[in-house]
Amino acid sequence: MALSKESTPQNGTSVHALSDLPFVDAHHHLWDLSACHYPWLMARGEKRFFGDPTPIQRDYLPANFLSESIRYKPTQSVHIQVGVAIEDEVRETTWLSSLGDFPHAIVASTDLTGPNRDRLLEQHGAFPKVRGIRQILGRHPVEDRKHNSDRMIDNDEFRAGLQELVRRDLSFDLQLIPQQMIRVADLLSDLPALRVALCHCGSPWEQTGEGLRLWRAGLARLAELPNVVCKISGLGMFNPEWSGAAFEPIIHEVIDRFGPQRVMCGSNFPVDKLYASYDRLWNAYRVALSRYSTEEQRQMLAVTAKNFYRLD
């Protein structure tokens, strides 16, 4: 049930209609299986670390996304690359740019260690909606054995690629796992001009005592870097037994570390559609944020994303 106009923030501040606050969906996906090749969406019978993708292995277009919300509708949105085949990375950007006003910004895919990096970044940059690049550094350790993406952290070409993003005024969406956080923080500390968005709260996939201890330590280290912001997103992937109350300690830990000025929210739809409806997800966010002031809520729900992704 969504918060009503009579709902009062937990800190005793002024009564506010939380459901009336505008929000930006800072992390979602779209795909057209006839427009691009998405290996993970077209593979059958392969479970991912987040579960069985079968229910979402079909087209997910703007009309599908917009129909998900009955009560909560984003004022703007940011599309994050979807694991398209290498040869289709620019094609994905081309397709997204053909959709009209939606989405409002694009974070594209490019191998920052690849020989064609600069040429591909030039091609992505020709599209006005492109704001940055995401290259996944860490998945579940079992899945990463297939991708070997962890090796990029120590790759000089990856560092050069991040420097190239700075030169082109592009941001970097950082997806990794807690086991990598300290190493990546050390790398990013040498790149203070690179604007970085930490995806999915840093992927706290191992929600045991030791797993959360490791996550907290890495989160604290990344939060020390003023050029890093954090997205509250994707939490259903790490706890399929979906519960807004279960996510609140993680959400509050992120806000405590980064502060409202460096926190934004995203749905990770349709991947997180495997665990909850769009309305239920955003209502859970708003409940979790209700302990903060109206201006702090507004910052986390919209302003941080608008500033980071340079949304008009």
PDB file of C-alpha atoms in Angstrom:
ATOM      1  CA  MET A   1       0.000   0.000   0.000  1.00  0.00           C
ATOM      2  CA  ALA A   2       1.410   3.382  -0.974  1.00  0.00           C
ATOM      3  CA  LEU A   3       1.964   6.050   1.633  1.00  0.00           C
ATOM      4  CA  SER A   4      -0.938   8.417   1.961  1.00  0.00           C
ATOM      5  CA  LYS A   5      -1.000  12.169   2.489  1.00  0.00           C
ATOM      6  CA  GLU A   6      -1.398  11.487   6.187  1.00  0.00           C
ATOM      7  CA  SER A   7       1.882   9.556   6.387  1.00  0.00           C
ATOM      8  CA  THR A   8       4.472  11.126   8.676  1.00  0.00           C
ATOM      9  CA  PRO A   9       8.235  10.667   8.270  1.00  0.00           C
ATOM     10  CA  GLN A  10       9.785   8.666  11.073  1.00  0.00           C
ATOM     11  CA  ASN A  11      11.944  11.581  12.213  1.00  0.00           C
ATOM     12  CA  GLY A  12       8.881  13.614  13.136  1.00  0.00           C
ATOM     13  CA  THR A  13       9.354  16.257  10.435  1.00  0.00           C
ATOM     14  CA  SER A  14       6.463  17.816   8.579  1.00  0.00           C
ATOM     15  CA  VAL A  15       3.725  15.650   7.154  1.00  0.00           C
ATOM     16  CA  HIS A  16       4.299  15.121   3.454  1.00  0.00           C
ATOM     17  CA  ALA A  17       2.613  13.198   0.666  1.00  0.00           C
ATOM     18  CA  LEU A  18       5.527  10.955  -0.194  1.00  0.00           C
ATOM     19  CA  SER A  19       3.677   9.490  -3.149  1.00  0.00           C
ATOM     20  CA  ASP A  20       3.513  12.989  -4.668  1.00  0.00           C
ATOM     21  CA  LEU A  21       7.285  13.463  -4.827  1.00  0.00           C
ATOM     22  CA  PRO A  22       8.586  13.186  -8.415  1.00  0.00           C
ATOM     23  CA  PHE A  23      11.285  10.641  -9.082  1.00  0.00           C
ATOM     24  CA  VAL A  24      13.836   9.717 -11.717  1.00  0.00           C
ATOM     25  CA  ASP A  25      14.352   6.030 -12.455  1.00  0.00           C
ATOM     26  CA  ALA A  26      18.145   6.071 -12.591  1.00  0.00           C
ATOM     27  CA  HIS A  27      18.624   2.446 -13.637  1.00  0.00           C
ATOM     28  CA  HIS A  28      16.392   0.471 -15.964  1.00  0.00           C
ATOM     29  CA  HIS A  29      16.628  -1.566 -19.164  1.00  0.00           C
ATOM     30  CA  LEU A  30      14.829  -1.964 -22.469  1.00  0.00           C
ATOM     31  CA  TRP A  31      15.406  -4.493 -25.224  1.00  0.00           C
ATOM     32  CA  ASP A  32      14.127  -5.540 -28.605  1.00  0.00           C
ATOM     33  CA  LEU A  33      15.274  -9.045 -29.472  1.00  0.00           C
ATOM     34  CA  SER A  34      14.894  -8.297 -33.178  1.00  0.00           C
ATOM     35  CA  ALA A  35      16.978  -5.096 -33.026  1.00  0.00           C
ATOM     36  CA  CYS A  36      20.075  -6.421 -31.225  1.00  0.00           C
ATOM     37  CA  HIS A  37      21.614  -9.671 -30.102  1.00  0.00           C
ATOM     38  CA  TYR A  38      21.556 -10.161 -26.326  1.00  0.00           C
ATOM     39  CA  PRO A  39      23.331 -13.452 -25.601  1.00  0.00           C
ATOM     40  CA  TRP A  40      22.035 -13.841 -22.053  1.00  0.00           C
ATOM     41  CA  LEU A  41      18.447 -13.118 -23.097  1.00  0.00           C
ATOM     42  CA  MET A  42      18.561 -15.560 -25.982  1.00  0.00           C
ATOM     43  CA  ALA A  43      20.229 -18.419 -24.104  1.00  0.00           C
ATOM     44  CA  ARG A  44      17.727 -20.967 -22.830  1.00  0.00           C
ATOM     45  CA  GLY A  45      17.889 -22.964 -19.645  1.00  0.00           C
ATOM     46  CA  GLU A  46      20.800 -21.022 -18.123  1.00  0.00           C
ATOM     47  CA  LYS A  47      20.196 -19.692 -14.641  1.00  0.00           C
ATOM     48  CA  ARG A  48      21.948 -16.491 -13.657  1.00  0.00           C
ATOM     49  CA  PHE A  49      23.126 -15.424 -10.238  1.00  0.00           C
ATOM     50  CA  PHE A  50      19.853 -13.502  -9.871  1.00  0.00           C
ATOM     51  CA  GLY A  51      17.749 -16.550 -10.756  1.00  0.00           C
ATOM     52  CA  ASP A  52      15.939 -17.881 -13.800  1.00  0.00           C
ATOM     53  CA  PRO A  53      15.570 -15.176 -16.493  1.00  0.00           C
ATOM     54  CA  THR A  54      12.978 -17.122 -18.508  1.00  0.00           C
ATOM     55  CA  PRO A  55      10.031 -14.824 -17.589  1.00  0.00           C
ATOM     56  CA  ILE A  56      11.842 -11.776 -18.990  1.00  0.00           C
ATOM     57  CA  GLN A  57      13.356 -13.376 -22.096  1.00  0.00           C
ATOM     58  CA  ARG A  58      11.049 -11.458 -24.405  1.00  0.00           C
ATOM     59  CA  ASP A  59      10.880  -7.935 -25.809  1.00  0.00           C
ATOM     60  CA  TYR A  60      10.733  -5.197 -23.190  1.00  0.00           C
ATOM     61  CA  LEU A  61       9.855  -1.941 -24.917  1.00  0.00           C
ATOM     62  CA  PRO A  62       8.971   1.557 -23.680  1.00  0.00           C
ATOM     63  CA  ALA A  63       5.269   0.704 -23.713  1.00  0.00           C
ATOM     64  CA  ASN A  64       5.962  -2.295 -21.472  1.00  0.00           C
ATOM     65  CA  PHE A  65       8.008  -0.204 -19.074  1.00  0.00           C
ATOM     66  CA  LEU A  66       5.472   2.608 -18.852  1.00  0.00           C
ATOM     67  CA  SER A  67       2.599   0.185 -18.304  1.00  0.00           C
ATOM     68  CA  GLU A  68       4.318  -1.296 -15.245  1.00  0.00           C
ATOM     69  CA  SER A  69       3.484   1.706 -13.103  1.00  0.00           C
ATOM     70  CA  ILE A  70      -0.048   2.270 -11.903  1.00  0.00           C
ATOM     71  CA  ARG A  71       0.722   4.732  -9.120  1.00  0.00           C
ATOM     72  CA  TYR A  72       4.383   5.639  -9.541  1.00  0.00           C
ATOM     73  CA  LYS A  73       5.523   7.061 -12.856  1.00  0.00           C
ATOM     74  CA  PRO A  74       9.061   8.405 -13.307  1.00  0.00           C
ATOM     75  CA  THR A  75       9.400  11.912 -14.623  1.00  0.00           C
ATOM     76  CA  GLN A  76      12.643  10.868 -16.358  1.00  0.00           C
ATOM     77  CA  SER A  77      14.683   7.704 -16.740  1.00  0.00           C
ATOM     78  CA  VAL A  78      18.194   6.474 -17.429  1.00  0.00           C
ATOM     79  CA  HIS A  79      18.738   3.412 -19.590  1.00  0.00           C
ATOM     80  CA  ILE A  80      21.664   1.178 -18.636  1.00  0.00           C
ATOM     81  CA  GLN A  81      23.226  -1.158 -21.189  1.00  0.00           C
ATOM     82  CA  VAL A  82      21.829  -4.682 -21.173  1.00  0.00           C
ATOM     83  CA  GLY A  83      24.678  -7.046 -21.998  1.00  0.00           C
ATOM     84  CA  VAL A  84      24.284  -6.762 -25.741  1.00  0.00           C
ATOM     85  CA  ALA A  85      26.722  -8.647 -27.999  1.00  0.00           C
ATOM     86  CA  ILE A  86      29.994  -6.801 -28.576  1.00  0.00           C
ATOM     87  CA  GLU A  87      29.279  -6.252 -32.247  1.00  0.00           C
ATOM     88  CA  ASP A  88      25.904  -4.660 -31.392  1.00  0.00           C
ATOM     89  CA  GLU A  89      27.000  -2.171 -28.728  1.00  0.00           C
ATOM     90  CA  VAL A  90      26.604   0.891 -30.940  1.00  0.00           C
ATOM     91  CA  ARG A  91      23.529  -0.647 -32.526  1.00  0.00           C
ATOM     92  CA  GLU A  92      21.912  -0.716 -29.071  1.00  0.00           C
ATOM     93  CA  THR A  93      22.625   2.999 -28.649  1.00  0.00           C
ATOM     94  CA  THR A  94      21.266   3.667 -32.146  1.00  0.00           C
ATOM     95  CA  TRP A  95      18.059   1.753 -31.390  1.00  0.00           C
ATOM     96  CA  LEU A  96      17.530   3.470 -28.041  1.00  0.00           C
ATOM     97  CA  SER A  97      18.072   6.863 -29.654  1.00  0.00           C
ATOM     98  CA  SER A  98      15.354   6.090 -32.188  1.00  0.00           C
ATOM     99  CA  LEU A  99      12.675   5.670 -29.522  1.00  0.00           C
ATOM    100  CA  GLY A 100      11.890   9.377 -29.106  1.00  0.00           C
ATOM    101  CA  ASP A 101      11.810  11.142 -25.756  1.00  0.00           C
ATOM    102  CA  PHE A 102      12.112   7.960 -23.699  1.00  0.00           C
ATOM    103  CA  PRO A 103      14.540   7.063 -22.210  1.00  0.00           C
ATOM    104  CA  HIS A 104      15.994  10.443 -21.303  1.00  0.00           C
ATOM    105  CA  ALA A 105      19.630   9.348 -20.950  1.00  0.00           C
ATOM    106  CA  ILE A 106      21.709   6.363 -22.049  1.00  0.00           C
ATOM    107  CA  VAL A 107      24.615   4.596 -20.386  1.00  0.00           C
ATOM    108  CA  ALA A 108      26.136   2.574 -23.202  1.00  0.00           C
ATOM    109  CA  SER A 109      28.359  -0.480 -23.421  1.00  0.00           C
ATOM    110  CA  THR A 110      31.983  -0.493 -24.579  1.00  0.00           C
ATOM    111  CA  ASP A 111      34.950  -2.690 -23.770  1.00  0.00           C
ATOM    112  CA  LEU A 112      37.352  -0.164 -22.283  1.00  0.00           C
ATOM    113  CA  THR A 113      40.221  -2.599 -22.811  1.00  0.00           C
ATOM    114  CA  GLY A 114      39.440  -3.290 -26.460  1.00  0.00           C
ATOM    115  CA  PRO A 115      41.471  -2.186 -29.500  1.00  0.00           C
ATOM    116  CA  ASN A 116      38.489  -0.273 -30.941  1.00  0.00           C
ATOM    117  CA  ARG A 117      37.685   1.553 -27.718  1.00  0.00           C
ATOM    118  CA  ASP A 118      38.279   5.124 -28.885  1.00  0.00           C
ATOM    119  CA  ARG A 119      36.422   4.652 -32.146  1.00  0.00           C
ATOM    120  CA  LEU A 120      33.422   3.101 -30.368  1.00  0.00           C
ATOM    121  CA  LEU A 121      33.356   5.837 -27.745  1.00  0.00           C
ATOM    122  CA  GLU A 122      33.369   8.374 -30.564  1.00  0.00           C
ATOM    123  CA  GLN A 123      30.388   6.628 -32.159  1.00  0.00           C
ATOM    124  CA  HIS A 124      28.456   6.459 -28.883  1.00  0.00           C
ATOM    125  CA  GLY A 125      29.252  10.094 -28.186  1.00  0.00           C
ATOM    126  CA  ALA A 126      27.613  11.170 -31.435  1.00  0.00           C
ATOM    127  CA  PHE A 127      24.235  10.442 -29.822  1.00  0.00           C
ATOM    128  CA  PRO A 128      23.102  13.335 -27.592  1.00  0.00           C
ATOM    129  CA  LYS A 129      21.506  11.105 -24.953  1.00  0.00           C
ATOM    130  CA  VAL A 130      24.673   9.166 -24.156  1.00  0.00           C
ATOM    131  CA  ARG A 131      26.000  10.148 -20.732  1.00  0.00           C
ATOM    132  CA  GLY A 132      28.381   7.360 -19.847  1.00  0.00           C
ATOM    133  CA  ILE A 133      29.571   3.780 -20.114  1.00  0.00           C
ATOM    134  CA  ARG A 134      29.018   0.674 -18.035  1.00  0.00           C
ATOM    135  CA  GLN A 135      31.375  -2.268 -18.175  1.00  0.00           C
ATOM    136  CA  ILE A 136      30.596  -4.881 -15.533  1.00  0.00           C
ATOM    137  CA  LEU A 137      33.576  -5.745 -13.337  1.00  0.00           C
ATOM    138  CA  GLY A 138      31.936  -8.272 -11.060  1.00  0.00           C
ATOM    139  CA  ARG A 139      29.045 -10.691 -11.025  1.00  0.00           C
ATOM    140  CA  HIS A 140      28.465 -13.590  -8.695  1.00  0.00           C
ATOM    141  CA  PRO A 141      31.887 -15.309  -8.373  1.00  0.00           C
ATOM    142  CA  VAL A 142      30.583 -18.485 -10.017  1.00  0.00           C
ATOM    143  CA  GLU A 143      29.282 -16.582 -13.046  1.00  0.00           C
ATOM    144  CA  ASP A 144      32.438 -14.489 -13.254  1.00  0.00           C
ATOM    145  CA  ARG A 145      34.511 -17.571 -13.964  1.00  0.00           C
ATOM    146  CA  LYS A 146      32.930 -17.480 -17.407  1.00  0.00           C
ATOM    147  CA  HIS A 147      33.521 -13.774 -18.034  1.00  0.00           C
ATOM    148  CA  ASN A 148      36.843 -13.226 -16.209  1.00  0.00           C
ATOM    149  CA  SER A 149      35.820  -9.598 -15.800  1.00  0.00           C
ATOM    150  CA  ASP A 150      37.682  -9.345 -12.492  1.00  0.00           C
ATOM    151  CA  ARG A 151      40.949  -9.247 -14.442  1.00  0.00           C
ATOM    152  CA  MET A 152      40.103  -5.818 -15.813  1.00  0.00           C
ATOM    153  CA  ILE A 153      40.747  -4.153 -12.460  1.00  0.00           C
ATOM    154  CA  ASP A 154      44.489  -4.702 -12.851  1.00  0.00           C
ATOM    155  CA  ASN A 155      44.552  -4.113 -16.604  1.00  0.00           C
ATOM    156  CA  ASP A 156      46.450  -0.992 -17.692  1.00  0.00           C
ATOM    157  CA  GLU A 157      44.191  -0.680 -20.722  1.00  0.00           C
ATOM    158  CA  PHE A 158      41.153  -0.526 -18.448  1.00  0.00           C
ATOM    159  CA  ARG A 159      42.731   2.328 -16.505  1.00  0.00           C
ATOM    160  CA  ALA A 160      43.492   4.051 -19.827  1.00  0.00           C
ATOM    161  CA  GLY A 161      39.873   3.536 -20.855  1.00  0.00           C
ATOM    162  CA  LEU A 162      38.628   5.205 -17.676  1.00  0.00           C
ATOM    163  CA  GLN A 163      40.961   8.118 -18.368  1.00  0.00           C
ATOM    164  CA  GLU A 164      39.498   8.332 -21.852  1.00  0.00           C
ATOM    165  CA  LEU A 165      36.017   8.638 -20.320  1.00  0.00           C
ATOM    166  CA  VAL A 166      37.257  11.639 -18.342  1.00  0.00           C
ATOM    167  CA  ARG A 167      38.655  13.189 -21.507  1.00  0.00           C
ATOM    168  CA  ARG A 168      35.315  12.753 -23.264  1.00  0.00           C
ATOM    169  CA  ASP A 169      33.304  13.936 -20.229  1.00  0.00           C
ATOM    170  CA  LEU A 170      31.550  10.587 -19.883  1.00  0.00           C
ATOM    171  CA  SER A 171      30.649   8.970 -16.576  1.00  0.00           C
ATOM    172  CA  PHE A 172      31.227   5.359 -15.550  1.00  0.00           C
ATOM    173  CA  ASP A 173      28.583   3.057 -14.104  1.00  0.00           C
ATOM    174  CA  LEU A 174      30.408   0.711 -11.755  1.00  0.00           C
ATOM    175  CA  GLN A 175      28.970  -2.757 -11.203  1.00  0.00           C
ATOM    176  CA  LEU A 176      31.050  -5.027  -9.027  1.00  0.00           C
ATOM    177  CA  ILE A 177      30.840  -7.281  -5.964  1.00  0.00           C
ATOM    178  CA  PRO A 178      32.057  -6.583  -2.423  1.00  0.00           C
ATOM    179  CA  GLN A 179      35.166  -8.743  -2.863  1.00  0.00           C
ATOM    180  CA  GLN A 180      36.425  -6.201  -5.416  1.00  0.00           C
ATOM    181  CA  MET A 181      35.532  -2.941  -3.701  1.00  0.00           C
ATOM    182  CA  ILE A 182      38.832  -2.131  -2.023  1.00  0.00           C
ATOM    183  CA  ARG A 183      40.874  -2.831  -5.158  1.00  0.00           C
ATOM    184  CA  VAL A 184      38.549  -0.719  -7.287  1.00  0.00           C
ATOM    185  CA  ALA A 185      38.564   2.101  -4.746  1.00  0.00           C
ATOM    186  CA  ASP A 186      42.351   2.141  -4.918  1.00  0.00           C
ATOM    187  CA  LEU A 187      42.122   2.386  -8.706  1.00  0.00           C
ATOM    188  CA  LEU A 188      39.520   5.158  -8.638  1.00  0.00           C
ATOM    189  CA  SER A 189      41.453   7.173  -6.071  1.00  0.00           C
ATOM    190  CA  ASP A 190      43.889   7.963  -8.887  1.00  0.00           C
ATOM    191  CA  LEU A 191      41.038   9.174 -11.124  1.00  0.00           C
ATOM    192  CA  PRO A 192      39.385  11.960  -9.129  1.00  0.00           C
ATOM    193  CA  ALA A 193      37.874  13.608 -12.219  1.00  0.00           C
ATOM    194  CA  LEU A 194      35.967  10.462 -13.260  1.00  0.00           C
ATOM    195  CA  ARG A 195      32.292  10.634 -12.326  1.00  0.00           C
ATOM    196  CA  VAL A 196      31.288   7.179 -11.014  1.00  0.00           C
ATOM    197  CA  ALA A 197      27.877   5.696 -10.179  1.00  0.00           C
ATOM    198  CA  LEU A 198      28.063   2.586  -8.005  1.00  0.00           C
ATOM    199  CA  CYS A 199      25.278   0.283  -9.188  1.00  0.00           C
ATOM    200  CA  HIS A 200      22.995  -1.810  -6.991  1.00  0.00           C
ATOM    201  CA  CYS A 201      24.381  -0.593  -3.648  1.00  0.00           C
ATOM    202  CA  GLY A 202      27.607  -2.421  -4.455  1.00  0.00           C
ATOM    203  CA  SER A 203      25.875  -5.797  -5.002  1.00  0.00           C
ATOM    204  CA  PRO A 204      25.565  -7.196  -1.457  1.00  0.00           C
ATOM    205  CA  TRP A 205      24.888 -10.650  -2.851  1.00  0.00           C
ATOM    206  CA  GLU A 206      26.123 -12.609   0.181  1.00  0.00           C
ATOM    207  CA  GLN A 207      23.815 -11.487   2.958  1.00  0.00           C
ATOM    208  CA  THR A 208      25.468 -13.365   5.805  1.00  0.00           C
ATOM    209  CA  GLY A 209      27.389 -11.859   8.698  1.00  0.00           C
ATOM    210  CA  GLU A 210      30.754 -12.142   6.940  1.00  0.00           C
ATOM    211  CA  GLY A 211      29.353 -11.180   3.558  1.00  0.00           C
ATOM    212  CA  LEU A 212      27.763  -8.004   4.909  1.00  0.00           C
ATOM    213  CA  ARG A 213      30.904  -7.159   6.880  1.00  0.00           C
ATOM    214  CA  LEU A 214      32.903  -7.291   3.664  1.00  0.00           C
ATOM    215  CA  TRP A 215      30.288  -5.211   1.865  1.00  0.00           C
ATOM    216  CA  ARG A 216      30.228  -2.545   4.580  1.00  0.00           C
ATOM    217  CA  ALA A 217      34.008  -2.213   4.572  1.00  0.00           C
ATOM    218  CA  GLY A 218      34.118  -1.821   0.799  1.00  0.00           C
ATOM    219  CA  LEU A 219      31.156   0.548   0.763  1.00  0.00           C
ATOM    220  CA  ALA A 220      32.854   2.778   3.327  1.00  0.00           C
ATOM    221  CA  ARG A 221      36.039   2.866   1.251  1.00  0.00           C
ATOM    222  CA  LEU A 222      34.215   3.828  -1.957  1.00  0.00           C
ATOM    223  CA  ALA A 223      32.161   6.439  -0.109  1.00  0.00           C
ATOM    224  CA  GLU A 224      35.414   8.179   0.838  1.00  0.00           C
ATOM    225  CA  LEU A 225      35.836   9.118  -2.827  1.00  0.00           C
ATOM    226  CA  PRO A 226      33.886  12.331  -3.492  1.00  0.00           C
ATOM    227  CA  ASN A 227      33.462  11.536  -7.192  1.00  0.00           C
ATOM    228  CA  VAL A 228      31.462   8.347  -6.465  1.00  0.00           C
ATOM    229  CA  VAL A 229      27.684   8.318  -6.018  1.00  0.00           C
ATOM    230  CA  CYS A 230      25.579   5.257  -5.196  1.00  0.00           C
ATOM    231  CA  LYS A 231      22.401   3.831  -6.687  1.00  0.00           C
ATOM    232  CA  ILE A 232      19.809   2.117  -4.561  1.00  0.00           C
ATOM    233  CA  SER A 233      18.776  -0.480  -7.106  1.00  0.00           C
ATOM    234  CA  GLY A 234      18.752  -4.163  -7.960  1.00  0.00           C
ATOM    235  CA  LEU A 235      18.354  -5.432  -4.413  1.00  0.00           C
ATOM    236  CA  GLY A 236      15.928  -8.144  -5.434  1.00  0.00           C
ATOM    237  CA  MET A 237      18.760  -9.881  -7.273  1.00  0.00           C
ATOM    238  CA  PHE A 238      20.520 -10.525  -3.971  1.00  0.00           C
ATOM    239  CA  ASN A 239      17.484 -11.494  -1.924  1.00  0.00           C
ATOM    240  CA  PRO A 240      14.750 -13.072  -4.054  1.00  0.00           C
ATOM    241  CA  GLU A 241      12.632 -13.506  -0.915  1.00  0.00           C
ATOM    242  CA  TRP A 242      11.637  -9.912  -1.503  1.00  0.00           C
ATOM    243  CA  SER A 243      10.894  -7.750   1.513  1.00  0.00           C
ATOM    244  CA  GLY A 244      11.052  -3.982   1.755  1.00  0.00           C
ATOM    245  CA  ALA A 245      11.773  -4.256   5.476  1.00  0.00           C
ATOM    246  CA  ALA A 246      14.712  -6.570   4.789  1.00  0.00           C
ATOM    247  CA  PHE A 247      16.225  -4.026   2.403  1.00  0.00           C
ATOM    248  CA  GLU A 248      15.913  -1.041   4.718  1.00  0.00           C
ATOM    249  CA  PRO A 249      19.158  -1.674   6.668  1.00  0.00           C
ATOM    250  CA  ILE A 250      21.081  -1.846   3.382  1.00  0.00           C
ATOM    251  CA  ILE A 251      19.417   1.306   2.066  1.00  0.00           C
ATOM    252  CA  HIS A 252      20.067   3.199   5.281  1.00  0.00           C
ATOM    253  CA  GLU A 253      23.687   2.049   5.369  1.00  0.00           C
ATOM    254  CA  VAL A 254      24.184   3.427   1.853  1.00  0.00           C
ATOM    255  CA  ILE A 255      22.636   6.771   2.788  1.00  0.00           C
ATOM    256  CA  ASP A 256      24.628   6.974   6.015  1.00  0.00           C
ATOM    257  CA  ARG A 257      27.858   6.462   4.057  1.00  0.00           C
ATOM    258  CA  PHE A 258      27.199   8.588   0.982  1.00  0.00           C
ATOM    259  CA  GLY A 259      24.687  11.140   2.249  1.00  0.00           C
ATOM    260  CA  PRO A 260      21.530  12.158   0.333  1.00  0.00           C
ATOM    261  CA  GLN A 261      23.521  14.400  -2.031  1.00  0.00           C
ATOM    262  CA  ARG A 262      25.246  11.294  -3.459  1.00  0.00           C
ATOM    263  CA  VAL A 263      22.386   8.773  -3.539  1.00  0.00           C
ATOM    264  CA  MET A 264      19.892   8.042  -6.310  1.00  0.00           C
ATOM    265  CA  CYS A 265      17.319   5.311  -6.924  1.00  0.00           C
ATOM    266  CA  GLY A 266      16.604   2.955  -9.812  1.00  0.00           C
ATOM    267  CA  SER A 267      14.240   0.090 -10.497  1.00  0.00           C
ATOM    268  CA  ASN A 268      16.524  -2.293 -12.403  1.00  0.00           C
ATOM    269  CA  PHE A 269      13.402  -3.259 -14.331  1.00  0.00           C
ATOM    270  CA  PRO A 270      12.602  -5.595 -15.865  1.00  0.00           C
ATOM    271  CA  VAL A 271      15.205  -7.748 -14.069  1.00  0.00           C
ATOM    272  CA  ASP A 272      13.778  -6.870 -10.664  1.00  0.00           C
ATOM    273  CA  LYS A 273      10.340  -7.575 -12.071  1.00  0.00           C
ATOM    274  CA  LEU A 274      11.237 -11.176 -11.248  1.00  0.00           C
ATOM    275  CA  TYR A 275      10.740 -10.309  -7.574  1.00  0.00           C
ATOM    276  CA  ALA A 276       8.255  -7.441  -7.237  1.00  0.00           C
ATOM    277  CA  SER A 277       5.999  -5.090  -9.157  1.00  0.00           C
ATOM    278  CA  TYR A 278       7.184  -1.620 -10.100  1.00  0.00           C
ATOM    279  CA  ASP A 279       4.728   0.015  -7.709  1.00  0.00           C
ATOM    280  CA  ARG A 280       5.715  -2.246  -4.834  1.00  0.00           C
ATOM    281  CA  LEU A 281       9.386  -1.522  -5.423  1.00  0.00           C
ATOM    282  CA  TRP A 282       9.054   2.260  -5.463  1.00  0.00           C
ATOM    283  CA  ASN A 283       6.680   2.223  -2.526  1.00  0.00           C
ATOM    284  CA  ALA A 284       9.316   0.281  -0.569  1.00  0.00           C
ATOM    285  CA  TYR A 285      11.910   2.901  -1.492  1.00  0.00           C
ATOM    286  CA  ARG A 286       9.681   5.708  -0.316  1.00  0.00           C
ATOM    287  CA  VAL A 287       8.935   3.950   2.958  1.00  0.00           C
ATOM    288  CA  ALA A 288      12.669   3.417   3.513  1.00  0.00           C
ATOM    289  CA  LEU A 289      13.331   7.098   2.759  1.00  0.00           C
ATOM    290  CA  SER A 290      10.502   8.373   4.960  1.00  0.00           C
ATOM    291  CA  ARG A 291      12.841   8.911   7.923  1.00  0.00           C
ATOM    292  CA  TYR A 292      14.594  11.700   5.977  1.00  0.00           C
ATOM    293  CA  SER A 293      13.419  15.255   5.401  1.00  0.00           C
ATOM    294  CA  THR A 294      11.343  16.165   2.370  1.00  0.00           C
ATOM    295  CA  GLU A 295      14.304  17.881   0.731  1.00  0.00           C
ATOM    296  CA  GLU A 296      16.552  14.880   1.378  1.00  0.00           C
ATOM    297  CA  GLN A 297      13.929  12.583  -0.149  1.00  0.00           C
ATOM    298  CA  ARG A 298      13.640  14.869  -3.157  1.00  0.00           C
ATOM    299  CA  GLN A 299      17.414  14.808  -3.533  1.00  0.00           C
ATOM    300  CA  MET A 300      17.612  11.001  -3.532  1.00  0.00           C
ATOM    301  CA  LEU A 301      14.518  10.413  -5.644  1.00  0.00           C
ATOM    302  CA  ALA A 302      15.345  12.928  -8.369  1.00  0.00           C
ATOM    303  CA  VAL A 303      17.983  15.621  -7.904  1.00  0.00           C
ATOM    304  CA  THR A 304      21.089  13.440  -7.586  1.00  0.00           C
ATOM    305  CA  ALA A 305      20.195  11.531 -10.755  1.00  0.00           C
ATOM    306  CA  LYS A 306      19.357  14.709 -12.664  1.00  0.00           C
ATOM    307  CA  ASN A 307      22.672  16.259 -11.693  1.00  0.00           C
ATOM    308  CA  PHE A 308      24.825  13.191 -12.294  1.00  0.00           C
ATOM    309  CA  TYR A 309      23.290  12.258 -15.662  1.00  0.00           C
ATOM    310  CA  ARG A 310      22.777  15.888 -16.701  1.00  0.00           C
ATOM    311  CA  LEU A 311      19.090  15.572 -17.321  1.00  0.00           C
ATOM    312  CA  ASP A 312      17.325  18.715 -18.506  1.00  0.00           C
TER     313      ASP A 312
END
